[in-house]
XYZ file of C-alpha atoms in Angstrom:
670
model
C -153.953 -18.873 -87.937
C -157.239 -17.301 -86.854
C -160.352 -19.151 -87.963
C -163.069 -16.727 -89.146
C -166.586 -17.246 -87.829
C -167.742 -17.968 -91.371
C -165.484 -21.027 -91.455
C -166.492 -22.117 -87.961
C -170.094 -22.208 -89.162
C -169.271 -24.073 -92.391
C -166.546 -26.750 -92.166
C -166.552 -27.036 -95.971
C -164.760 -23.689 -96.012
C -161.745 -24.847 -93.961
C -159.489 -25.285 -97.047
C -160.141 -21.605 -97.833
C -159.252 -20.039 -94.475
C -156.379 -18.101 -96.064
C -158.643 -16.711 -98.774
C -161.304 -15.626 -96.286
C -158.717 -14.095 -93.931
C -157.310 -12.230 -96.927
C -160.807 -10.954 -97.665
C -161.014 -9.553 -94.110
C -157.465 -8.140 -94.114
C -157.815 -6.543 -97.562
C -160.855 -4.633 -96.337
C -159.177 -3.540 -93.086
C -156.024 -2.390 -94.872
C -157.983 -0.385 -97.404
C -160.182 1.176 -94.714
C -157.016 2.218 -92.862
C -155.728 3.771 -96.086
C -158.998 5.643 -96.547
C -158.943 6.988 -92.995
C -155.274 8.000 -93.309
C -155.743 9.959 -96.538
C -159.366 11.147 -96.280
C -160.051 11.179 -92.566
C -163.020 8.808 -92.651
C -165.092 6.571 -94.857
C -167.832 9.191 -94.641
C -165.557 11.779 -96.203
C -164.355 9.278 -98.816
C -167.946 8.481 -99.785
C -169.096 12.109 -99.917
C -167.370 13.069 -103.168
C -170.719 14.066 -104.628
C -170.816 16.980 -102.187
C -167.714 18.390 -103.843
C -168.107 17.301 -107.471
C -170.738 18.367 -109.967
C -172.819 21.530 -109.469
C -173.034 23.193 -106.065
C -174.385 26.572 -105.125
C -172.156 28.698 -102.888
C -174.375 30.920 -100.734
C -171.458 33.026 -99.494
C -169.944 33.734 -102.904
C -173.386 33.778 -104.534
C -172.796 31.581 -107.502
C -172.245 28.049 -108.779
C -169.204 25.810 -108.580
C -168.915 23.112 -111.192
C -166.262 20.423 -110.720
C -165.429 17.387 -112.823
C -162.911 14.528 -112.764
C -161.327 14.012 -116.186
C -157.624 13.196 -115.746
C -156.748 12.638 -119.427
C -158.748 15.522 -120.901
C -156.950 18.448 -122.548
C -159.649 21.018 -121.795
C -163.198 21.309 -120.439
C -165.776 23.997 -121.190
C -169.200 24.366 -119.615
C -171.886 24.932 -122.241
C -175.633 25.279 -122.111
C -178.680 27.503 -122.411
C -176.975 30.094 -120.216
C -174.222 30.811 -122.787
C -175.974 29.776 -126.007
C -173.906 26.571 -126.004
C -170.697 28.504 -126.560
C -168.093 27.642 -123.937
C -165.283 30.002 -124.967
C -165.802 32.136 -121.863
C -166.455 29.225 -119.511
C -163.342 27.063 -119.551
C -162.664 24.974 -116.461
C -159.338 25.257 -114.662
C -157.382 22.045 -114.158
C -156.494 21.226 -110.564
C -154.537 18.362 -109.016
C -155.488 14.677 -109.380
C -157.251 15.228 -112.698
C -159.972 17.480 -111.322
C -161.343 20.558 -113.081
C -163.445 23.437 -111.787
C -165.135 26.731 -112.632
C -167.112 29.278 -110.604
C -169.973 31.199 -112.225
C -171.230 34.111 -110.168
C -174.866 35.166 -110.102
C -173.673 38.634 -111.018
C -172.007 37.489 -114.223
C -173.469 38.322 -117.618
C -174.344 34.654 -118.131
C -175.438 33.206 -114.757
C -176.679 29.686 -114.163
C -180.401 29.432 -113.406
C -182.824 26.710 -112.431
C -184.070 24.712 -115.408
C -181.238 25.564 -117.768
C -179.811 22.690 -119.783
C -176.051 22.123 -119.551
C -173.290 19.927 -120.921
C -169.523 19.894 -120.659
C -167.424 20.136 -123.825
C -164.480 17.779 -123.394
C -161.462 18.026 -125.673
C -159.376 14.891 -125.482
C -157.502 12.452 -127.710
C -157.767 14.723 -130.767
C -161.536 14.968 -130.609
C -164.075 17.171 -128.890
C -167.350 15.817 -127.519
C -170.238 17.383 -125.615
C -170.969 15.287 -122.537
C -173.460 15.208 -119.686
C -171.616 16.057 -116.431
C -170.821 12.849 -114.529
C -172.346 13.984 -111.227
C -175.418 15.653 -112.719
C -178.458 15.552 -110.414
C -181.073 15.762 -113.159
C -181.021 14.928 -116.878
C -183.833 15.682 -119.317
C -184.660 14.486 -122.806
C -185.512 16.829 -125.644
C -189.005 15.864 -126.892
C -188.043 16.549 -130.503
C -184.458 15.324 -130.883
C -184.659 12.821 -127.991
C -181.173 13.930 -126.904
C -180.435 14.008 -123.183
C -178.868 17.008 -121.451
C -178.003 17.798 -117.886
C -180.197 20.361 -116.173
C -179.541 22.819 -113.371
C -181.994 21.836 -110.673
C -182.415 24.483 -107.996
C -186.120 25.074 -107.289
C -186.924 28.095 -105.147
C -188.638 25.910 -102.574
C -187.014 22.751 -101.292
C -189.133 19.674 -100.657
C -190.697 19.507 -97.185
C -190.302 16.031 -95.716
C -192.820 14.759 -93.197
C -191.368 11.301 -92.563
C -189.183 12.051 -89.546
C -191.183 9.603 -87.442
C -190.657 6.693 -89.817
C -188.079 3.980 -89.202
C -187.485 0.837 -91.233
C -185.890 -0.933 -88.265
C -188.666 -3.488 -87.705
C -189.223 -3.982 -91.426
C -185.516 -4.522 -92.155
C -185.303 -7.845 -90.338
C -188.084 -9.535 -92.360
C -189.218 -7.423 -95.321
C -192.225 -8.426 -97.418
C -191.307 -6.749 -100.678
C -193.445 -5.485 -103.536
C -191.177 -5.063 -106.577
C -192.445 -2.410 -108.977
C -191.594 -0.258 -111.976
C -193.058 3.246 -111.781
C -193.388 3.735 -115.524
C -195.402 0.585 -116.200
C -197.470 0.718 -113.005
C -200.459 2.471 -114.605
C -203.130 0.930 -116.802
C -202.875 3.618 -119.444
C -200.795 2.875 -122.529
C -198.025 5.279 -121.632
C -195.480 6.071 -118.928
C -196.645 6.458 -115.353
C -195.232 9.096 -113.022
C -193.834 9.118 -109.494
C -196.916 10.983 -108.280
C -199.345 8.647 -110.028
C -197.572 5.722 -108.434
C -197.733 7.389 -105.021
C -201.416 8.283 -105.242
C -202.801 5.300 -107.143
C -200.531 2.283 -106.625
C -199.115 2.708 -103.117
C -202.594 2.360 -101.521
C -202.979 -0.990 -103.303
C -199.629 -2.218 -101.992
C -200.462 -1.093 -98.475
C -203.879 -2.789 -98.585
C -202.264 -6.084 -99.630
C -200.077 -5.997 -96.524
C -196.605 -5.540 -98.008
C -194.211 -3.571 -95.803
C -191.532 -2.693 -98.345
C -191.589 -1.320 -101.903
C -188.667 -2.080 -104.223
C -188.368 0.276 -107.178
C -186.757 -0.490 -110.501
C -185.386 1.975 -113.059
C -184.959 4.963 -110.726
C -181.481 5.919 -111.972
C -181.542 7.687 -115.346
C -181.171 5.449 -118.391
C -181.399 6.447 -122.061
C -183.286 3.382 -123.305
C -186.624 2.811 -121.568
C -186.713 -0.846 -122.596
C -183.545 -1.651 -120.627
C -185.762 -1.921 -117.504
C -183.410 0.655 -115.972
C -180.344 -1.574 -115.985
C -178.277 0.405 -118.536
C -177.641 3.449 -116.356
C -176.194 6.624 -117.826
C -176.549 9.229 -115.048
C -175.985 7.683 -111.645
C -177.033 10.655 -109.508
C -180.122 11.599 -111.526
C -183.603 10.154 -110.917
C -185.205 9.282 -114.226
C -186.960 12.351 -115.622
C -189.421 10.119 -117.517
C -191.392 9.749 -114.315
C -191.158 13.331 -113.041
C -188.893 15.673 -111.122
C -186.655 14.915 -108.121
C -189.347 16.509 -105.948
C -191.912 14.112 -107.407
C -189.701 11.183 -106.425
C -189.339 12.629 -102.925
C -193.119 12.988 -102.739
C -193.457 9.304 -103.564
C -190.848 8.169 -101.009
C -192.344 10.446 -98.369
C -195.834 9.050 -98.978
C -194.519 5.479 -98.771
C -193.086 6.303 -95.350
C -196.307 7.972 -94.251
C -198.058 4.675 -95.014
C -195.587 2.841 -92.789
C -193.731 1.087 -95.610
C -190.024 1.136 -96.417
C -188.830 1.877 -99.939
C -185.651 0.530 -101.494
C -184.285 0.897 -105.002
C -182.388 -1.164 -107.525
C -178.864 0.228 -107.560
C -176.832 -0.705 -110.613
C -173.095 -0.618 -109.912
C -172.290 -3.803 -111.785
C -172.058 -2.101 -115.172
C -172.953 1.058 -117.115
C -174.397 1.935 -120.487
C -171.953 2.093 -123.433
C -173.540 5.237 -124.863
C -171.021 8.032 -125.258
C -173.597 10.816 -125.678
C -175.413 10.098 -122.395
C -173.031 8.050 -120.246
C -169.490 7.846 -118.864
C -167.913 5.951 -121.759
C -164.705 7.699 -122.946
C -165.604 10.686 -120.776
C -162.038 12.034 -120.654
C -161.112 10.486 -123.994
C -159.876 7.193 -122.570
C -161.705 3.898 -122.230
C -160.072 3.290 -118.837
C -161.196 6.357 -116.852
C -164.096 4.654 -115.070
C -163.889 1.215 -116.681
C -161.409 -1.557 -117.380
C -159.588 -1.153 -120.675
C -160.033 -3.529 -123.584
C -162.126 -6.672 -123.462
C -161.944 -6.783 -119.668
C -164.113 -3.682 -119.601
C -166.951 -5.039 -121.762
C -169.758 -7.328 -120.681
C -170.522 -9.345 -123.835
C -173.983 -10.561 -122.769
C -175.184 -7.199 -121.486
C -173.473 -5.027 -124.121
C -172.317 -2.678 -121.372
C -169.166 -1.441 -119.628
C -167.551 -2.788 -116.459
C -166.190 -0.561 -113.709
C -162.585 -0.781 -112.513
C -163.215 -1.156 -108.768
C -159.498 -0.893 -107.949
C -159.379 2.846 -108.715
C -159.952 5.155 -105.724
C -161.871 7.634 -107.887
C -164.208 4.923 -109.166
C -164.726 3.735 -105.606
C -165.473 7.298 -104.496
C -167.887 7.860 -107.371
C -169.871 4.706 -106.631
C -169.706 4.912 -102.825
C -170.878 8.522 -102.993
C -173.748 7.287 -105.112
C -174.655 4.812 -102.360
C -174.698 7.575 -99.766
C -176.483 10.074 -102.014
C -179.759 8.199 -102.578
C -180.098 7.392 -98.869
C -179.491 10.965 -97.763
C -181.070 13.004 -100.548
C -184.134 10.862 -101.273
C -184.564 9.022 -97.950
C -184.420 5.561 -99.520
C -184.262 2.730 -96.998
C -181.748 0.580 -98.792
C -180.866 -1.163 -102.012
C -181.101 -4.258 -104.117
C -177.623 -4.450 -105.646
C -178.079 -5.670 -109.196
C -175.788 -8.095 -111.001
C -173.557 -9.064 -108.070
C -172.450 -12.287 -109.779
C -171.065 -10.312 -112.698
C -169.057 -8.194 -110.263
C -167.626 -11.023 -108.186
C -165.996 -12.951 -111.026
C -164.063 -11.948 -114.124
C -166.072 -14.560 -116.056
C -169.260 -12.801 -114.803
C -170.887 -16.047 -113.705
C -170.510 -17.889 -117.000
C -169.503 -21.142 -115.349
C -170.974 -23.910 -113.266
C -170.422 -23.383 -109.550
C -169.769 -27.030 -108.820
C -166.764 -26.647 -106.502
C -165.806 -24.258 -103.709
C -162.652 -23.354 -105.653
C -164.947 -21.393 -107.954
C -165.730 -19.005 -105.077
C -162.199 -18.343 -103.923
C -159.559 -19.402 -106.439
C -160.704 -19.111 -110.045
C -161.227 -15.641 -111.597
C -162.473 -13.949 -108.425
C -162.351 -10.131 -108.518
C -161.056 -9.234 -105.057
C -161.401 -5.508 -105.767
C -165.109 -6.008 -106.500
C -165.480 -7.883 -103.202
C -163.707 -5.015 -101.459
C -166.028 -2.506 -103.127
C -169.140 -4.405 -102.037
C -167.841 -4.587 -98.466
C -167.246 -0.843 -98.489
C -170.635 -0.177 -100.062
C -172.390 -2.104 -97.313
C -170.329 -0.281 -94.708
C -171.475 3.031 -96.214
C -175.101 1.844 -96.267
C -175.088 1.028 -92.546
C -173.048 4.104 -91.619
C -175.507 6.353 -93.441
C -178.688 4.615 -92.260
C -178.286 1.901 -89.635
C -181.670 0.309 -90.327
C -181.229 0.290 -94.121
C -181.761 -2.944 -96.067
C -179.034 -4.306 -98.335
C -179.896 -7.090 -100.802
C -177.580 -8.966 -103.166
C -178.678 -10.422 -106.489
C -176.258 -13.324 -106.845
C -176.898 -16.586 -108.654
C -173.528 -18.185 -107.814
C -174.137 -18.865 -104.126
C -170.979 -17.068 -102.974
C -170.367 -18.027 -99.304
C -170.446 -15.178 -96.817
C -172.340 -12.743 -98.992
C -174.758 -12.005 -96.136
C -172.381 -12.314 -93.219
C -170.622 -9.534 -91.326
C -167.346 -8.349 -92.791
C -165.408 -9.193 -89.626
C -166.756 -12.755 -89.873
C -165.423 -13.127 -93.409
C -168.492 -11.879 -95.230
C -169.481 -8.939 -97.421
C -172.091 -7.320 -95.222
C -175.351 -7.806 -97.118
C -178.543 -8.397 -95.136
C -180.214 -10.673 -97.675
C -179.548 -12.572 -100.843
C -182.208 -13.330 -103.425
C -183.184 -17.008 -103.532
C -182.704 -17.082 -107.289
C -182.912 -20.854 -107.568
C -186.537 -20.894 -106.394
C -188.206 -19.195 -109.405
C -185.973 -21.215 -111.749
C -187.202 -24.361 -110.009
C -190.887 -23.460 -110.385
C -190.537 -22.522 -114.047
C -188.696 -25.790 -114.729
C -191.469 -27.790 -113.054
C -194.245 -25.973 -114.883
C -192.489 -26.311 -118.236
C -191.177 -29.852 -118.013
C -193.160 -31.937 -115.518
C -196.659 -33.286 -115.347
C -198.395 -32.670 -112.021
C -198.207 -36.414 -111.381
C -194.408 -36.266 -111.590
C -193.805 -33.490 -109.067
C -191.248 -34.698 -106.522
C -192.178 -33.475 -103.028
C -188.695 -34.244 -101.684
C -187.070 -32.103 -104.372
C -189.642 -29.378 -103.721
C -188.814 -29.410 -100.010
C -185.037 -29.433 -100.478
C -185.161 -26.579 -102.993
C -187.073 -24.360 -100.573
C -184.905 -25.045 -97.510
C -181.517 -25.154 -99.253
C -179.871 -21.909 -98.189
C -176.661 -20.862 -96.495
C -176.532 -21.003 -92.704
C -177.048 -17.623 -91.004
C -177.495 -15.843 -94.351
C -180.823 -14.117 -94.872
C -182.653 -15.242 -98.003
C -185.479 -13.544 -99.879
C -187.828 -16.185 -101.205
C -189.842 -15.491 -104.336
C -191.720 -17.562 -106.868
C -191.216 -15.019 -109.658
C -189.882 -11.511 -110.193
C -189.590 -9.213 -113.194
C -187.167 -11.707 -114.776
C -189.937 -14.259 -115.234
C -192.477 -11.666 -116.396
C -190.461 -10.278 -119.281
C -191.226 -11.008 -122.936
C -189.704 -14.313 -124.030
C -190.683 -15.979 -120.764
C -193.984 -16.409 -118.948
C -195.321 -15.618 -115.513
C -196.409 -18.515 -113.313
C -200.032 -17.635 -114.038
C -199.404 -17.835 -117.769
C -197.469 -21.096 -117.505
C -200.403 -22.535 -115.572
C -203.311 -21.161 -117.603
C -201.899 -19.728 -120.829
C -204.473 -18.691 -123.460
C -207.364 -19.971 -121.326
C -206.956 -16.783 -119.300
C -208.291 -14.801 -122.244
C -211.557 -16.749 -122.398
C -212.349 -18.316 -119.021
C -211.511 -15.871 -116.211
C -215.143 -14.832 -115.963
C -216.914 -16.344 -112.956
C -219.670 -17.490 -115.290
C -217.205 -19.668 -117.211
C -216.162 -23.078 -115.892
C -212.798 -24.404 -116.992
C -210.611 -27.141 -115.486
C -207.374 -25.528 -116.637
C -208.293 -22.293 -114.868
C -209.352 -24.199 -111.737
C -206.010 -26.000 -111.659
C -204.117 -22.783 -112.346
C -205.795 -20.805 -109.570
C -205.281 -23.637 -107.076
C -201.587 -24.135 -107.847
C -200.866 -20.408 -108.132
C -201.997 -19.962 -104.527
C -200.103 -23.020 -103.299
C -196.834 -22.165 -105.047
C -196.791 -18.691 -103.528
C -197.439 -19.616 -99.922
C -195.219 -22.715 -100.156
C -192.391 -20.437 -101.297
C -193.110 -17.809 -98.673
C -193.483 -20.183 -95.713
C -190.449 -22.357 -96.515
C -188.049 -20.417 -98.702
C -186.454 -17.775 -96.525
C -186.566 -14.952 -94.037
C -188.127 -12.431 -96.422
C -190.445 -12.521 -99.443
C -190.792 -10.722 -102.776
C -193.566 -10.347 -105.350
C -193.488 -8.480 -108.656
C -196.176 -5.913 -109.407
C -199.398 -7.495 -110.638
C -198.290 -11.094 -110.187
C -200.280 -11.297 -106.960
C -203.433 -11.422 -109.083
C -201.950 -13.433 -111.948
C -201.448 -10.607 -114.434
C -202.085 -12.398 -117.729
C -199.425 -11.032 -120.048
C -195.676 -10.605 -120.254
C -193.842 -7.278 -120.188
C -192.723 -5.896 -123.513
C -191.463 -2.326 -123.535
C -191.985 -0.109 -126.584
C -189.584 -1.073 -129.367
C -189.394 -1.195 -133.119
C -190.523 -4.844 -133.122
C -193.888 -3.975 -131.516
C -194.315 -0.638 -133.292
C -193.338 1.254 -130.120
C -196.465 0.119 -128.318
C -197.103 0.466 -124.563
C -199.787 -2.235 -124.617
C -197.626 -4.708 -122.712
C -195.691 -2.172 -120.611
C -198.488 -1.481 -118.123
C -200.547 -3.165 -115.387
C -204.228 -3.884 -115.978
C -205.678 -3.132 -112.535
C -209.199 -3.232 -113.965
C -208.889 -7.019 -114.111
C -208.444 -7.429 -110.360
C -210.950 -4.665 -109.584
C -213.666 -6.431 -111.566
C -215.440 -8.757 -109.112
C -217.032 -10.629 -112.016
C -213.599 -11.946 -112.946
C -211.527 -14.539 -111.091
C -208.349 -12.465 -110.779
C -209.418 -11.063 -107.432
C -209.419 -14.598 -105.962
C -205.635 -14.672 -106.317
C -205.217 -11.160 -104.979
C -207.517 -11.817 -102.024
C -205.535 -14.932 -101.168
C -202.277 -12.979 -101.439
C -203.651 -10.471 -98.952
C -204.815 -13.224 -96.573
C -201.480 -15.029 -96.918
C -199.467 -11.921 -96.052
C -201.789 -11.071 -93.170
C -201.255 -14.549 -91.724
C -197.468 -14.557 -92.259
C -197.204 -11.092 -90.681
C -199.515 -11.831 -87.746
C -197.585 -14.917 -86.680
C -194.140 -13.574 -87.652
C -193.448 -16.626 -89.788
C -190.491 -15.114 -91.642
C -188.784 -14.244 -88.371
C -189.276 -17.757 -86.984
C -186.784 -20.605 -87.038
C -186.691 -22.716 -90.214
C -189.593 -25.092 -90.762
C -189.756 -28.451 -89.003
C -190.826 -31.299 -91.249
C -193.694 -33.388 -89.851
C -194.843 -35.580 -92.727
C -193.739 -36.406 -96.286
C -196.138 -38.549 -98.299
C -194.973 -39.138 -101.870
C -198.024 -41.233 -102.779
C -200.447 -38.431 -101.969
C -197.929 -35.645 -102.710
C -198.528 -34.211 -99.246
C -196.000 -32.109 -97.322
C -196.711 -31.136 -93.722
C -194.464 -28.925 -91.599
C -194.522 -26.593 -88.622
C -193.186 -23.053 -88.549
C -193.928 -20.268 -86.072
C -196.412 -22.502 -84.297
C -198.500 -23.024 -87.452
C -199.132 -26.396 -89.101
C -198.915 -26.167 -92.894
C -200.580 -29.013 -94.841
C -199.877 -29.008 -98.596
C -201.559 -31.532 -100.881
C -200.129 -31.110 -104.394
C -201.803 -34.234 -105.768
C -203.951 -33.670 -108.893
C -206.804 -35.886 -107.670
C -206.225 -37.553 -104.292
C -208.377 -36.139 -101.500
C -208.190 -38.229 -98.328
C -210.709 -38.295 -95.475
C -209.296 -38.597 -91.959
C -205.729 -38.057 -93.150
C -203.537 -38.751 -90.149
C -200.165 -37.221 -89.197
C -197.996 -36.536 -86.175
C -197.973 -33.129 -84.440
C -195.500 -31.960 -81.807
C -198.115 -30.773 -79.292
C -201.451 -32.057 -78.079
C -204.469 -29.782 -78.202
C -207.258 -28.363 -80.289
C -206.320 -27.062 -83.725
C -208.415 -24.619 -85.752
C -208.108 -23.476 -89.353
C -206.470 -20.080 -89.883
C -206.230 -20.246 -93.687
C -207.624 -22.572 -96.339
C -206.803 -22.013 -100.011
C -209.886 -24.081 -100.951
C -212.271 -21.492 -99.485
C -214.792 -20.238 -102.036
C -213.692 -16.645 -101.353
C -210.351 -17.619 -102.897
C -211.854 -19.433 -105.870
C -211.841 -22.830 -104.154
C -214.533 -25.456 -103.671
C -215.310 -25.133 -99.935
C -214.652 -28.810 -99.237
C -213.497 -28.186 -95.651
C -215.764 -26.483 -93.119
C -214.002 -23.356 -91.797
C -215.161 -23.741 -88.191
C -214.180 -27.394 -87.711
C -211.969 -28.054 -84.672
C -209.343 -30.779 -84.952
C -208.603 -32.535 -81.661
C -205.290 -34.297 -81.289
C -205.351 -38.034 -80.656
C -202.826 -39.545 -78.258
C -201.375 -42.942 -79.076
C -198.413 -44.530 -77.293
C -197.255 -41.152 -76.028
C -197.459 -39.452 -79.441
C -200.005 -36.916 -80.697
C -201.786 -37.134 -84.031
C -204.279 -35.076 -86.016
C -206.806 -36.183 -88.599
C -207.964 -33.820 -91.342
C -209.796 -33.920 -94.626
C -206.756 -33.578 -96.892
C -208.178 -32.160 -100.122
C -206.165 -32.171 -103.337
C -204.446 -29.009 -104.616
C -205.016 -27.305 -101.298
C -202.979 -25.737 -98.532
C -204.625 -25.942 -95.115
C -203.019 -24.055 -92.216
C -203.863 -24.876 -88.622
C -203.120 -23.158 -85.318
C -203.224 -24.779 -81.906
C -205.626 -23.061 -79.529
C -203.932 -21.563 -76.516
C -205.107 -22.887 -73.176
């Protein structure tokens, strides 16, 4: 029996060699089947180039094709025929596919901007549906109903990003997670172009090299944060046109940053009017039938990944956004829900939970194929998994027994920080638990460290800044106001972020506005808040106002990222522990040649604090969170040189170890 590399690297997996070999073989067998019947994975994942609306330049007209195996009849309706489909019935072809050709010379031609739907007769009822492969869907401002729209502008978008490559960024991305609609300060919905012109320069100035966009795929309910997708091939029209989205991606590339998007293939919206639910009259066309096809917590539908047509639909979607909109990769949402039939509603306290109990092998196969398509389409693309279960091999190569992702989100880290801030006094923080939480990750699997994301910023929870400072932020963020709670909050906010970044992984993520401690949660317009946009925006005026303390946090974020980027900390080997002092709550470690000194103690500041260093020499300060420019108290002189002291063949440093401070030193090169 062949031992996969994944097992060689983790002896705990030896009892599961058969399961992991099956994972590898199942993928190989299916890929062989794909190549036998479709020629290549590329052809298999290019269904979108056949289905939906496509203009035929030779025949001068539009083809429309749909997959609806159980439907009795399909008619194309829309503005072009006054929503009467009697003369535009689709012809049924093999394998449940339907098609119609509408010539430009016909009495009722299809034109750019016209709204369309498909009238599906099935199971003794007739419903008007949005075509499954529609490239653009728009909402009527009066009725709020969505319709598909023919999108064929006379001038195609002119890209100017041919010189951009995400290759260097892909190995260690520093990610700025954002939502286009809530990125503006106005109480309303921001646009792709506003984001490109007004927000991207901020992200670039902070030093981030990758933008991660939420809510790009069309979704009927704005408050779903984009996670209840209805139209998988359509960029959300709330924020502008497809060309506006391309403008934004193109500008991101011109600034030298990569741009990835949240791709939601873990579930779909239940809405019949806008989505895929009962498209051909059956509940099992795209989704599992019965209770197996419903996610009870999310109130959404679950794809049947065993069906070739479902695979083709989703894999084509993976290829489409990379090719059509030049995205540089994806954050795959809700991976845990996909991997297990219980959707993660269990404690992962035994390795059997990863391989034996309720594992969806077809979902694993789909994710392997999706990652294969990602790399085949764009070799330097970034693929990120959102998984809270800790599934082994998620970010290992498929031939090694993995699923092919580049990174997994370190989801335990933000949970850890929120737990500490909610439940523990500063005096009770356990530095050994803090260390182990940051460094606990799977061998050879890339991890994205983050202290908080949109999950922690949403209404019902609090951001780290709000946990630390709460209502005091409303009254004491002016520089003229002195407040101990604010002082503590600013100090710990800085420390938590760089502690997470320096220790927690090979990449880093921040959610929009959290770099300056945005004071309020996110609450999208809903009946409960009288459809207000007050909390669905970002108040940039707070960080721009130099009379307020918010810019201290933002300035430190910028300095932190500059330092981490300059010394390639994320690309370096894991940190080496140098000193753990529970009494003074001090953690000292080395990574990428830098010495990180964290003093989390509420009050203890120690003169001539002594600790071991691996190399003799002169050490100078490269970053000090206690600097006045970052809202600190300037207790350590910035130009002081620390000379190592040799004793019995070992080298030691002595520093002024101030409380609630991170001090970072670099050895001077000879």
